[in-house]
DNA sequence: GCCGTAACGGTTGAT
DNA sequence: GGATCAACCGTTACG
């Protein structure tokens, strides 16, 4: 069978339903009948089990079939474990991009003070022209505008702080009212779904909801009743 | 049949 | 707040 062509999805010929609704997102079913969430790492207990079984000398193909995880994934996890000694997935998201060095920031400030109407792209050009940076080290236009905001937008930040304080004051009052509870509806829905899967402490890592650490699966019933 | 890996669609987090 | 980008995820299929 061919790989899915660009713009196409994976074929639905496996006989399994392609999509299942899981509380943590739109789950899918792989060819082995295992449930996975596309783009998200497998739960820690599965990863742990893969490594543990491999330690016991069980072959990757057997692990794959037993845990219903694709052999490609088993292979990846075991490779990573051999290389790094860790079963944890790598950090998703881009690495922090290179920040402008302080000298460059100072120069940007200078340019802006000399000419307040100067655009970020003009500043960028001038940095290049003056030899402050080369093509590789020059900060992006958006980085420059961010620097400008942080340096020249302080007054706005102070106003934001005032607003935040007012908001926090108000939140304390409304937290235990019906309005307050309803405002957290989405959070509660996610929590109820996560615990109903019986994922226990996995939830903290996959759904980033530390509060569920001490919740029991049956609590989902209570949460569902509320809504 | 097993295994390594490229290609793919998707998610996440920084900018 | 939304868009963009880069790094990662797991699955699938090829060799």
PDB file of C-alpha atoms (C1' of nucleotides) in Angstrom:
ATOM      1  CA  UNK A   1       0.000   0.000   0.000  1.00  0.00           C
ATOM      2  CA  UNK A   2       1.196   3.501  -0.737  1.00  0.00           C
ATOM      3  CA  UNK A   3       1.757   6.204   1.854  1.00  0.00           C
ATOM      4  CA  UNK A   4      -0.970   8.807   1.900  1.00  0.00           C
ATOM      5  CA  UNK A   5      -0.458  11.348  -0.835  1.00  0.00           C
ATOM      6  CA  UNK A   6       0.002  15.014   0.105  1.00  0.00           C
ATOM      7  CA  UNK A   7      -3.258  16.421   1.370  1.00  0.00           C
ATOM      8  CA  UNK A   8      -4.720  12.984   1.980  1.00  0.00           C
ATOM      9  CA  UNK A   9      -5.347  11.247   5.258  1.00  0.00           C
ATOM     10  CA  UNK A  10      -4.342   7.754   6.266  1.00  0.00           C
ATOM     11  CA  UNK A  11      -6.430   5.089   4.536  1.00  0.00           C
ATOM     12  CA  UNK A  12      -9.460   3.723   6.335  1.00  0.00           C
ATOM     13  CA  UNK A  13      -9.060   0.157   5.140  1.00  0.00           C
ATOM     14  CA  UNK A  14      -7.988  -1.388   8.428  1.00  0.00           C
ATOM     15  CA  UNK A  15     -11.514  -2.256   9.491  1.00  0.00           C
ATOM     16  CA  UNK A  16     -11.140  -0.288  12.694  1.00  0.00           C
ATOM     17  CA  UNK A  17     -12.936   2.972  13.222  1.00  0.00           C
ATOM     18  CA  UNK A  18     -10.446   5.640  12.276  1.00  0.00           C
ATOM     19  CA  UNK A  19     -11.553   8.121  14.888  1.00  0.00           C
ATOM     20  CA  UNK A  20     -12.699   7.671  18.451  1.00  0.00           C
ATOM     21  CA  UNK A  21     -13.692  10.428  20.752  1.00  0.00           C
ATOM     22  CA  UNK A  22     -11.378  10.593  23.740  1.00  0.00           C
ATOM     23  CA  UNK A  23     -11.561  13.197  26.443  1.00  0.00           C
ATOM     24  CA  UNK A  24      -8.063  14.383  25.677  1.00  0.00           C
ATOM     25  CA  UNK A  25      -8.813  15.021  22.039  1.00  0.00           C
ATOM     26  CA  UNK A  26      -9.800  13.194  18.843  1.00  0.00           C
ATOM     27  CA  UNK A  27      -8.267   9.778  19.312  1.00  0.00           C
ATOM     28  CA  UNK A  28      -7.603   7.408  16.444  1.00  0.00           C
ATOM     29  CA  UNK A  29      -7.227   3.698  16.168  1.00  0.00           C
ATOM     30  CA  UNK A  30      -4.143   2.238  14.527  1.00  0.00           C
ATOM     31  CA  UNK A  31      -3.887  -0.947  12.482  1.00  0.00           C
ATOM     32  CA  UNK A  32      -3.254  -2.965  15.639  1.00  0.00           C
ATOM     33  CA  UNK A  33      -6.407  -1.665  17.305  1.00  0.00           C
ATOM     34  CA  UNK A  34      -4.563   0.599  19.701  1.00  0.00           C
ATOM     35  CA  UNK A  35      -5.844   4.070  20.436  1.00  0.00           C
ATOM     36  CA  UNK A  36      -3.521   7.002  19.873  1.00  0.00           C
ATOM     37  CA  UNK A  37      -3.805  10.757  19.624  1.00  0.00           C
ATOM     38  CA  UNK A  38      -2.123  12.054  16.526  1.00  0.00           C
ATOM     39  CA  UNK A  39       0.718  14.407  17.351  1.00  0.00           C
ATOM     40  CA  UNK A  40       0.719  13.588  21.037  1.00  0.00           C
ATOM     41  CA  UNK A  41       3.165  11.298  22.848  1.00  0.00           C
ATOM     42  CA  UNK A  42       2.035   7.942  24.176  1.00  0.00           C
ATOM     43  CA  UNK A  43       1.167   7.863  27.884  1.00  0.00           C
ATOM     44  CA  UNK A  44       4.104   7.287  30.184  1.00  0.00           C
ATOM     45  CA  UNK A  45       2.857   3.947  31.425  1.00  0.00           C
ATOM     46  CA  UNK A  46       2.872   2.569  27.876  1.00  0.00           C
ATOM     47  CA  UNK A  47       6.369   3.915  27.241  1.00  0.00           C
ATOM     48  CA  UNK A  48       7.477   2.404  30.517  1.00  0.00           C
ATOM     49  CA  UNK A  49       5.965  -0.916  29.603  1.00  0.00           C
ATOM     50  CA  UNK A  50       7.733  -0.946  26.236  1.00  0.00           C
ATOM     51  CA  UNK A  51      11.120  -0.472  27.888  1.00  0.00           C
ATOM     52  CA  UNK A  52      10.331  -2.944  30.621  1.00  0.00           C
ATOM     53  CA  UNK A  53       9.305  -5.649  28.151  1.00  0.00           C
ATOM     54  CA  UNK A  54      12.434  -5.039  26.093  1.00  0.00           C
ATOM     55  CA  UNK A  55      14.480  -5.439  29.264  1.00  0.00           C
ATOM     56  CA  UNK A  56      12.900  -8.862  29.724  1.00  0.00           C
ATOM     57  CA  UNK A  57      14.166  -9.813  26.297  1.00  0.00           C
ATOM     58  CA  UNK A  58      10.792  -9.588  24.567  1.00  0.00           C
ATOM     59  CA  UNK A  59      11.198  -8.759  20.882  1.00  0.00           C
ATOM     60  CA  UNK A  60       9.998  -5.412  19.581  1.00  0.00           C
ATOM     61  CA  UNK A  61       7.481  -7.025  17.222  1.00  0.00           C
ATOM     62  CA  UNK A  62       5.862  -8.820  20.167  1.00  0.00           C
ATOM     63  CA  UNK A  63       5.835  -5.657  22.256  1.00  0.00           C
ATOM     64  CA  UNK A  64       4.242  -3.856  19.346  1.00  0.00           C
ATOM     65  CA  UNK A  65       1.459  -6.415  19.016  1.00  0.00           C
ATOM     66  CA  UNK A  66       0.828  -6.794  22.726  1.00  0.00           C
ATOM     67  CA  UNK A  67       0.653  -3.112  23.518  1.00  0.00           C
ATOM     68  CA  UNK A  68      -0.987  -2.290  20.174  1.00  0.00           C
ATOM     69  CA  UNK A  69       1.607   0.313  19.383  1.00  0.00           C
ATOM     70  CA  UNK A  70       3.145   0.499  15.934  1.00  0.00           C
ATOM     71  CA  UNK A  71       6.503  -1.163  15.575  1.00  0.00           C
ATOM     72  CA  UNK A  72       7.928   2.109  14.284  1.00  0.00           C
ATOM     73  CA  UNK A  73       7.024   3.738  17.532  1.00  0.00           C
ATOM     74  CA  UNK A  74       8.408   0.895  19.624  1.00  0.00           C
ATOM     75  CA  UNK A  75      11.602   1.108  17.630  1.00  0.00           C
ATOM     76  CA  UNK A  76      11.840   4.857  18.170  1.00  0.00           C
ATOM     77  CA  UNK A  77      11.217   4.662  21.897  1.00  0.00           C
ATOM     78  CA  UNK A  78      13.751   1.865  22.397  1.00  0.00           C
ATOM     79  CA  UNK A  79      16.345   3.687  20.281  1.00  0.00           C
ATOM     80  CA  UNK A  80      15.856   6.813  22.311  1.00  0.00           C
ATOM     81  CA  UNK A  81      16.088   4.848  25.533  1.00  0.00           C
ATOM     82  CA  UNK A  82      19.369   3.293  24.432  1.00  0.00           C
ATOM     83  CA  UNK A  83      20.783   6.665  23.456  1.00  0.00           C
ATOM     84  CA  UNK A  84      19.581   8.792  26.336  1.00  0.00           C
ATOM     85  CA  UNK A  85      18.493   6.378  29.038  1.00  0.00           C
ATOM     86  CA  UNK A  86      15.197   8.209  29.213  1.00  0.00           C
ATOM     87  CA  UNK A  87      11.732   7.012  28.283  1.00  0.00           C
ATOM     88  CA  UNK A  88      10.304  10.515  28.247  1.00  0.00           C
ATOM     89  CA  UNK A  89       9.268  12.141  24.993  1.00  0.00           C
ATOM     90  CA  UNK A  90      11.325  15.068  23.808  1.00  0.00           C
ATOM     91  CA  UNK A  91      10.144  18.575  24.427  1.00  0.00           C
ATOM     92  CA  UNK A  92       7.723  19.652  21.764  1.00  0.00           C
ATOM     93  CA  UNK A  93       7.625  23.134  20.389  1.00  0.00           C
ATOM     94  CA  UNK A  94      10.425  25.185  18.975  1.00  0.00           C
ATOM     95  CA  UNK A  95      13.551  25.900  20.944  1.00  0.00           C
ATOM     96  CA  UNK A  96      13.968  29.444  22.182  1.00  0.00           C
ATOM     97  CA  UNK A  97      15.198  31.484  19.294  1.00  0.00           C
ATOM     98  CA  UNK A  98      18.350  33.494  19.660  1.00  0.00           C
ATOM     99  CA  UNK A  99      17.729  36.699  21.550  1.00  0.00           C
ATOM    100  CA  UNK A 100      19.296  39.966  20.503  1.00  0.00           C
ATOM    101  CA  UNK A 101      22.524  40.651  22.386  1.00  0.00           C
ATOM    102  CA  UNK A 102      22.437  43.587  24.818  1.00  0.00           C
ATOM    103  CA  UNK A 103      24.623  45.789  22.579  1.00  0.00           C
ATOM    104  CA  UNK A 104      22.179  45.363  19.736  1.00  0.00           C
ATOM    105  CA  UNK A 105      19.264  46.121  22.033  1.00  0.00           C
ATOM    106  CA  UNK A 106      20.992  49.313  23.141  1.00  0.00           C
ATOM    107  CA  UNK A 107      21.587  50.312  19.545  1.00  0.00           C
ATOM    108  CA  UNK A 108      17.926  49.707  18.712  1.00  0.00           C
ATOM    109  CA  UNK A 109      17.002  51.960  21.621  1.00  0.00           C
ATOM    110  CA  UNK A 110      19.371  54.635  20.345  1.00  0.00           C
ATOM    111  CA  UNK A 111      17.921  54.509  16.847  1.00  0.00           C
ATOM    112  CA  UNK A 112      14.414  54.816  18.242  1.00  0.00           C
ATOM    113  CA  UNK A 113      15.326  57.780  20.442  1.00  0.00           C
ATOM    114  CA  UNK A 114      17.024  59.516  17.518  1.00  0.00           C
ATOM    115  CA  UNK A 115      14.093  58.861  15.261  1.00  0.00           C
ATOM    116  CA  UNK A 116      10.872  57.867  17.071  1.00  0.00           C
ATOM    117  CA  UNK A 117       9.042  57.374  13.794  1.00  0.00           C
ATOM    118  CA  UNK A 118      11.461  54.722  12.591  1.00  0.00           C
ATOM    119  CA  UNK A 119       9.935  51.376  11.547  1.00  0.00           C
ATOM    120  CA  UNK A 120      11.272  48.056  12.796  1.00  0.00           C
ATOM    121  CA  UNK A 121      12.403  47.022   9.329  1.00  0.00           C
ATOM    122  CA  UNK A 122      14.250  50.323   8.981  1.00  0.00           C
ATOM    123  CA  UNK A 123      16.010  49.652  12.273  1.00  0.00           C
ATOM    124  CA  UNK A 124      16.877  46.189  11.012  1.00  0.00           C
ATOM    125  CA  UNK A 125      18.386  47.615   7.828  1.00  0.00           C
ATOM    126  CA  UNK A 126      20.347  50.169   9.800  1.00  0.00           C
ATOM    127  CA  UNK A 127      21.765  47.498  12.107  1.00  0.00           C
ATOM    128  CA  UNK A 128      23.037  45.670   9.064  1.00  0.00           C
ATOM    129  CA  UNK A 129      24.345  48.840   7.488  1.00  0.00           C
ATOM    130  CA  UNK A 130      26.205  49.898  10.634  1.00  0.00           C
ATOM    131  CA  UNK A 131      27.731  46.465  10.963  1.00  0.00           C
ATOM    132  CA  UNK A 132      26.119  45.760  14.338  1.00  0.00           C
ATOM    133  CA  UNK A 133      24.940  42.397  13.008  1.00  0.00           C
ATOM    134  CA  UNK A 134      25.414  40.230   9.976  1.00  0.00           C
ATOM    135  CA  UNK A 135      22.797  38.299   8.024  1.00  0.00           C
ATOM    136  CA  UNK A 136      22.988  35.408  10.482  1.00  0.00           C
ATOM    137  CA  UNK A 137      22.795  37.345  13.721  1.00  0.00           C
ATOM    138  CA  UNK A 138      20.363  40.091  12.772  1.00  0.00           C
ATOM    139  CA  UNK A 139      17.200  39.956  14.885  1.00  0.00           C
ATOM    140  CA  UNK A 140      13.896  39.545  13.098  1.00  0.00           C
ATOM    141  CA  UNK A 141      11.539  42.461  12.541  1.00  0.00           C
ATOM    142  CA  UNK A 142       9.160  40.976  15.096  1.00  0.00           C
ATOM    143  CA  UNK A 143      11.985  40.645  17.624  1.00  0.00           C
ATOM    144  CA  UNK A 144      12.848  44.300  17.103  1.00  0.00           C
ATOM    145  CA  UNK A 145       9.272  45.393  17.614  1.00  0.00           C
ATOM    146  CA  UNK A 146       9.089  43.257  20.737  1.00  0.00           C
ATOM    147  CA  UNK A 147      12.216  44.956  22.088  1.00  0.00           C
ATOM    148  CA  UNK A 148      10.664  48.325  21.308  1.00  0.00           C
ATOM    149  CA  UNK A 149       7.461  47.359  23.084  1.00  0.00           C
ATOM    150  CA  UNK A 150       9.342  46.249  26.166  1.00  0.00           C
ATOM    151  CA  UNK A 151      11.466  49.396  26.237  1.00  0.00           C
ATOM    152  CA  UNK A 152       8.956  52.018  25.194  1.00  0.00           C
ATOM    153  CA  UNK A 153       5.701  50.434  26.199  1.00  0.00           C
ATOM    154  CA  UNK A 154       6.310  50.391  29.954  1.00  0.00           C
ATOM    155  CA  UNK A 155       3.447  52.749  30.716  1.00  0.00           C
ATOM    156  CA  UNK A 156       1.037  50.320  29.101  1.00  0.00           C
ATOM    157  CA  UNK A 157       2.492  47.483  31.178  1.00  0.00           C
ATOM    158  CA  UNK A 158       1.799  49.385  34.371  1.00  0.00           C
ATOM    159  CA  UNK A 159      -1.810  49.840  33.315  1.00  0.00           C
ATOM    160  CA  UNK A 160      -1.977  46.130  32.599  1.00  0.00           C
ATOM    161  CA  UNK A 161      -0.771  45.423  36.143  1.00  0.00           C
ATOM    162  CA  UNK A 162      -3.577  47.555  37.568  1.00  0.00           C
ATOM    163  CA  UNK A 163      -6.107  45.724  35.416  1.00  0.00           C
ATOM    164  CA  UNK A 164      -4.689  42.374  36.506  1.00  0.00           C
ATOM    165  CA  UNK A 165      -4.995  43.326  40.189  1.00  0.00           C
ATOM    166  CA  UNK A 166      -8.584  44.393  39.671  1.00  0.00           C
ATOM    167  CA  UNK A 167      -9.299  41.132  37.859  1.00  0.00           C
ATOM    168  CA  UNK A 168      -7.761  39.042  40.614  1.00  0.00           C
ATOM    169  CA  UNK A 169      -9.781  40.891  43.236  1.00  0.00           C
ATOM    170  CA  UNK A 170     -12.946  40.256  41.290  1.00  0.00           C
ATOM    171  CA  UNK A 171     -12.069  36.632  40.682  1.00  0.00           C
ATOM    172  CA  UNK A 172     -11.751  35.939  44.409  1.00  0.00           C
ATOM    173  CA  UNK A 173     -15.305  37.152  44.843  1.00  0.00           C
ATOM    174  CA  UNK A 174     -16.789  35.234  41.942  1.00  0.00           C
ATOM    175  CA  UNK A 175     -14.830  31.970  42.222  1.00  0.00           C
ATOM    176  CA  UNK A 176     -17.461  30.224  44.315  1.00  0.00           C
ATOM    177  CA  UNK A 177     -20.507  31.779  42.696  1.00  0.00           C
ATOM    178  CA  UNK A 178     -22.469  30.114  39.881  1.00  0.00           C
ATOM    179  CA  UNK A 179     -20.934  32.575  37.437  1.00  0.00           C
ATOM    180  CA  UNK A 180     -17.491  31.714  38.675  1.00  0.00           C
ATOM    181  CA  UNK A 181     -18.076  28.014  38.307  1.00  0.00           C
ATOM    182  CA  UNK A 182     -19.567  28.402  34.851  1.00  0.00           C
ATOM    183  CA  UNK A 183     -16.571  30.446  33.817  1.00  0.00           C
ATOM    184  CA  UNK A 184     -14.440  27.375  34.533  1.00  0.00           C
ATOM    185  CA  UNK A 185     -16.719  25.064  32.589  1.00  0.00           C
ATOM    186  CA  UNK A 186     -14.165  24.134  29.988  1.00  0.00           C
ATOM    187  CA  UNK A 187     -11.569  23.322  32.624  1.00  0.00           C
ATOM    188  CA  UNK A 188     -14.017  21.072  34.449  1.00  0.00           C
ATOM    189  CA  UNK A 189     -15.019  19.337  31.253  1.00  0.00           C
ATOM    190  CA  UNK A 190     -11.418  18.538  30.450  1.00  0.00           C
ATOM    191  CA  UNK A 191     -10.859  17.310  33.968  1.00  0.00           C
ATOM    192  CA  UNK A 192     -13.910  15.110  33.962  1.00  0.00           C
ATOM    193  CA  UNK A 193     -12.935  13.593  30.658  1.00  0.00           C
ATOM    194  CA  UNK A 194      -9.381  12.942  31.699  1.00  0.00           C
ATOM    195  CA  UNK A 195     -10.297  11.221  34.929  1.00  0.00           C
ATOM    196  CA  UNK A 196     -13.043   9.197  33.266  1.00  0.00           C
ATOM    197  CA  UNK A 197     -10.313   7.543  31.200  1.00  0.00           C
ATOM    198  CA  UNK A 198      -8.752   6.414  34.442  1.00  0.00           C
ATOM    199  CA  UNK A 199      -5.471   7.876  33.423  1.00  0.00           C
ATOM    200  CA  UNK A 200      -4.558   8.854  36.960  1.00  0.00           C
ATOM    201  CA  UNK A 201      -1.275  10.675  37.213  1.00  0.00           C
ATOM    202  CA  UNK A 202      -0.665  10.513  33.451  1.00  0.00           C
ATOM    203  CA  UNK A 203      -3.135  13.317  33.193  1.00  0.00           C
ATOM    204  CA  UNK A 204      -0.735  15.755  34.729  1.00  0.00           C
ATOM    205  CA  UNK A 205       1.689  15.318  31.885  1.00  0.00           C
ATOM    206  CA  UNK A 206      -0.690  14.829  29.012  1.00  0.00           C
ATOM    207  CA  UNK A 207      -3.395  17.307  29.891  1.00  0.00           C
ATOM    208  CA  UNK A 208      -1.303  19.519  32.167  1.00  0.00           C
ATOM    209  CA  UNK A 209      -3.883  19.581  34.897  1.00  0.00           C
ATOM    210  CA  UNK A 210      -2.014  19.142  38.177  1.00  0.00           C
ATOM    211  CA  UNK A 211      -5.269  19.333  40.113  1.00  0.00           C
ATOM    212  CA  UNK A 212      -6.321  15.886  38.840  1.00  0.00           C
ATOM    213  CA  UNK A 213      -3.402  14.198  40.557  1.00  0.00           C
ATOM    214  CA  UNK A 214      -5.492  13.319  43.594  1.00  0.00           C
ATOM    215  CA  UNK A 215      -8.798  12.743  41.821  1.00  0.00           C
ATOM    216  CA  UNK A 216     -10.336   9.319  41.419  1.00  0.00           C
ATOM    217  CA  UNK A 217     -11.963   8.054  38.220  1.00  0.00           C
ATOM    218  CA  UNK A 218     -15.418   8.069  39.751  1.00  0.00           C
ATOM    219  CA  UNK A 219     -15.180  11.817  40.363  1.00  0.00           C
ATOM    220  CA  UNK A 220     -16.034  12.285  36.702  1.00  0.00           C
ATOM    221  CA  UNK A 221     -19.579  11.220  37.505  1.00  0.00           C
ATOM    222  CA  UNK A 222     -19.911  14.046  39.982  1.00  0.00           C
ATOM    223  CA  UNK A 223     -18.484  16.541  37.505  1.00  0.00           C
ATOM    224  CA  UNK A 224     -20.830  15.315  34.777  1.00  0.00           C
ATOM    225  CA  UNK A 225     -23.772  15.672  37.160  1.00  0.00           C
ATOM    226  CA  UNK A 226     -22.873  19.299  37.778  1.00  0.00           C
ATOM    227  CA  UNK A 227     -23.177  20.015  34.078  1.00  0.00           C
TER     228      UNK A 227
ATOM    229  C1'  DG B   1       8.020 -11.978   9.476  1.00  0.00           C
ATOM    230  C1'  DC B   2      11.120  -8.532  11.478  1.00  0.00           C
ATOM    231  C1'  DC B   3      13.294  -4.109  11.587  1.00  0.00           C
ATOM    232  C1'  DG B   4      14.977   0.657  10.338  1.00  0.00           C
ATOM    233  C1'  DT B   5      13.408   4.642   8.395  1.00  0.00           C
ATOM    234  C1'  DA B   6      11.166   8.245   5.208  1.00  0.00           C
ATOM    235  C1'  DA B   7       6.970  10.555   4.619  1.00  0.00           C
ATOM    236  C1'  DC B   8       2.952  12.167   6.451  1.00  0.00           C
ATOM    237  C1'  DG B   9      -0.600  14.804   9.280  1.00  0.00           C
ATOM    238  C1'  DG B  10      -0.923  16.546  13.606  1.00  0.00           C
ATOM    239  C1'  DT B  11       0.350  19.125  18.237  1.00  0.00           C
ATOM    240  C1'  DT B  12       2.993  22.240  20.932  1.00  0.00           C
ATOM    241  C1'  DG B  13       5.557  26.222  22.376  1.00  0.00           C
ATOM    242  C1'  DA B  14       8.472  30.258  21.269  1.00  0.00           C
ATOM    243  C1'  DT B  15       8.569  34.333  18.751  1.00  0.00           C
TER     244       DT B  15
ATOM    245  C1'  DG C   1      -4.630  37.626  20.099  1.00  0.00           C
ATOM    246  C1'  DG C   2      -3.444  35.480  16.022  1.00  0.00           C
ATOM    247  C1'  DA C   3       0.129  33.978  12.636  1.00  0.00           C
ATOM    248  C1'  DT C   4       4.321  31.777  11.727  1.00  0.00           C
ATOM    249  C1'  DC C   5       7.949  28.670  12.441  1.00  0.00           C
ATOM    250  C1'  DA C   6      10.523  24.804  14.204  1.00  0.00           C
ATOM    251  C1'  DA C   7      10.763  20.647  16.745  1.00  0.00           C
ATOM    252  C1'  DC C   8       8.565  16.889  18.082  1.00  0.00           C
ATOM    253  C1'  DC C   9       4.864  13.107  18.081  1.00  0.00           C
ATOM    254  C1'  DG C  10       2.940   8.266  16.343  1.00  0.00           C
ATOM    255  C1'  DT C  11       1.387   5.816  12.224  1.00  0.00           C
ATOM    256  C1'  DT C  12       2.003   3.855   7.862  1.00  0.00           C
ATOM    257  C1'  DA C  13       4.378   1.620   4.251  1.00  0.00           C
ATOM    258  C1'  DC C  14       8.604   0.733   1.790  1.00  0.00           C
ATOM    259  C1'  DG C  15      12.880  -1.784   1.282  1.00  0.00           C
TER     260       DG C  15
END
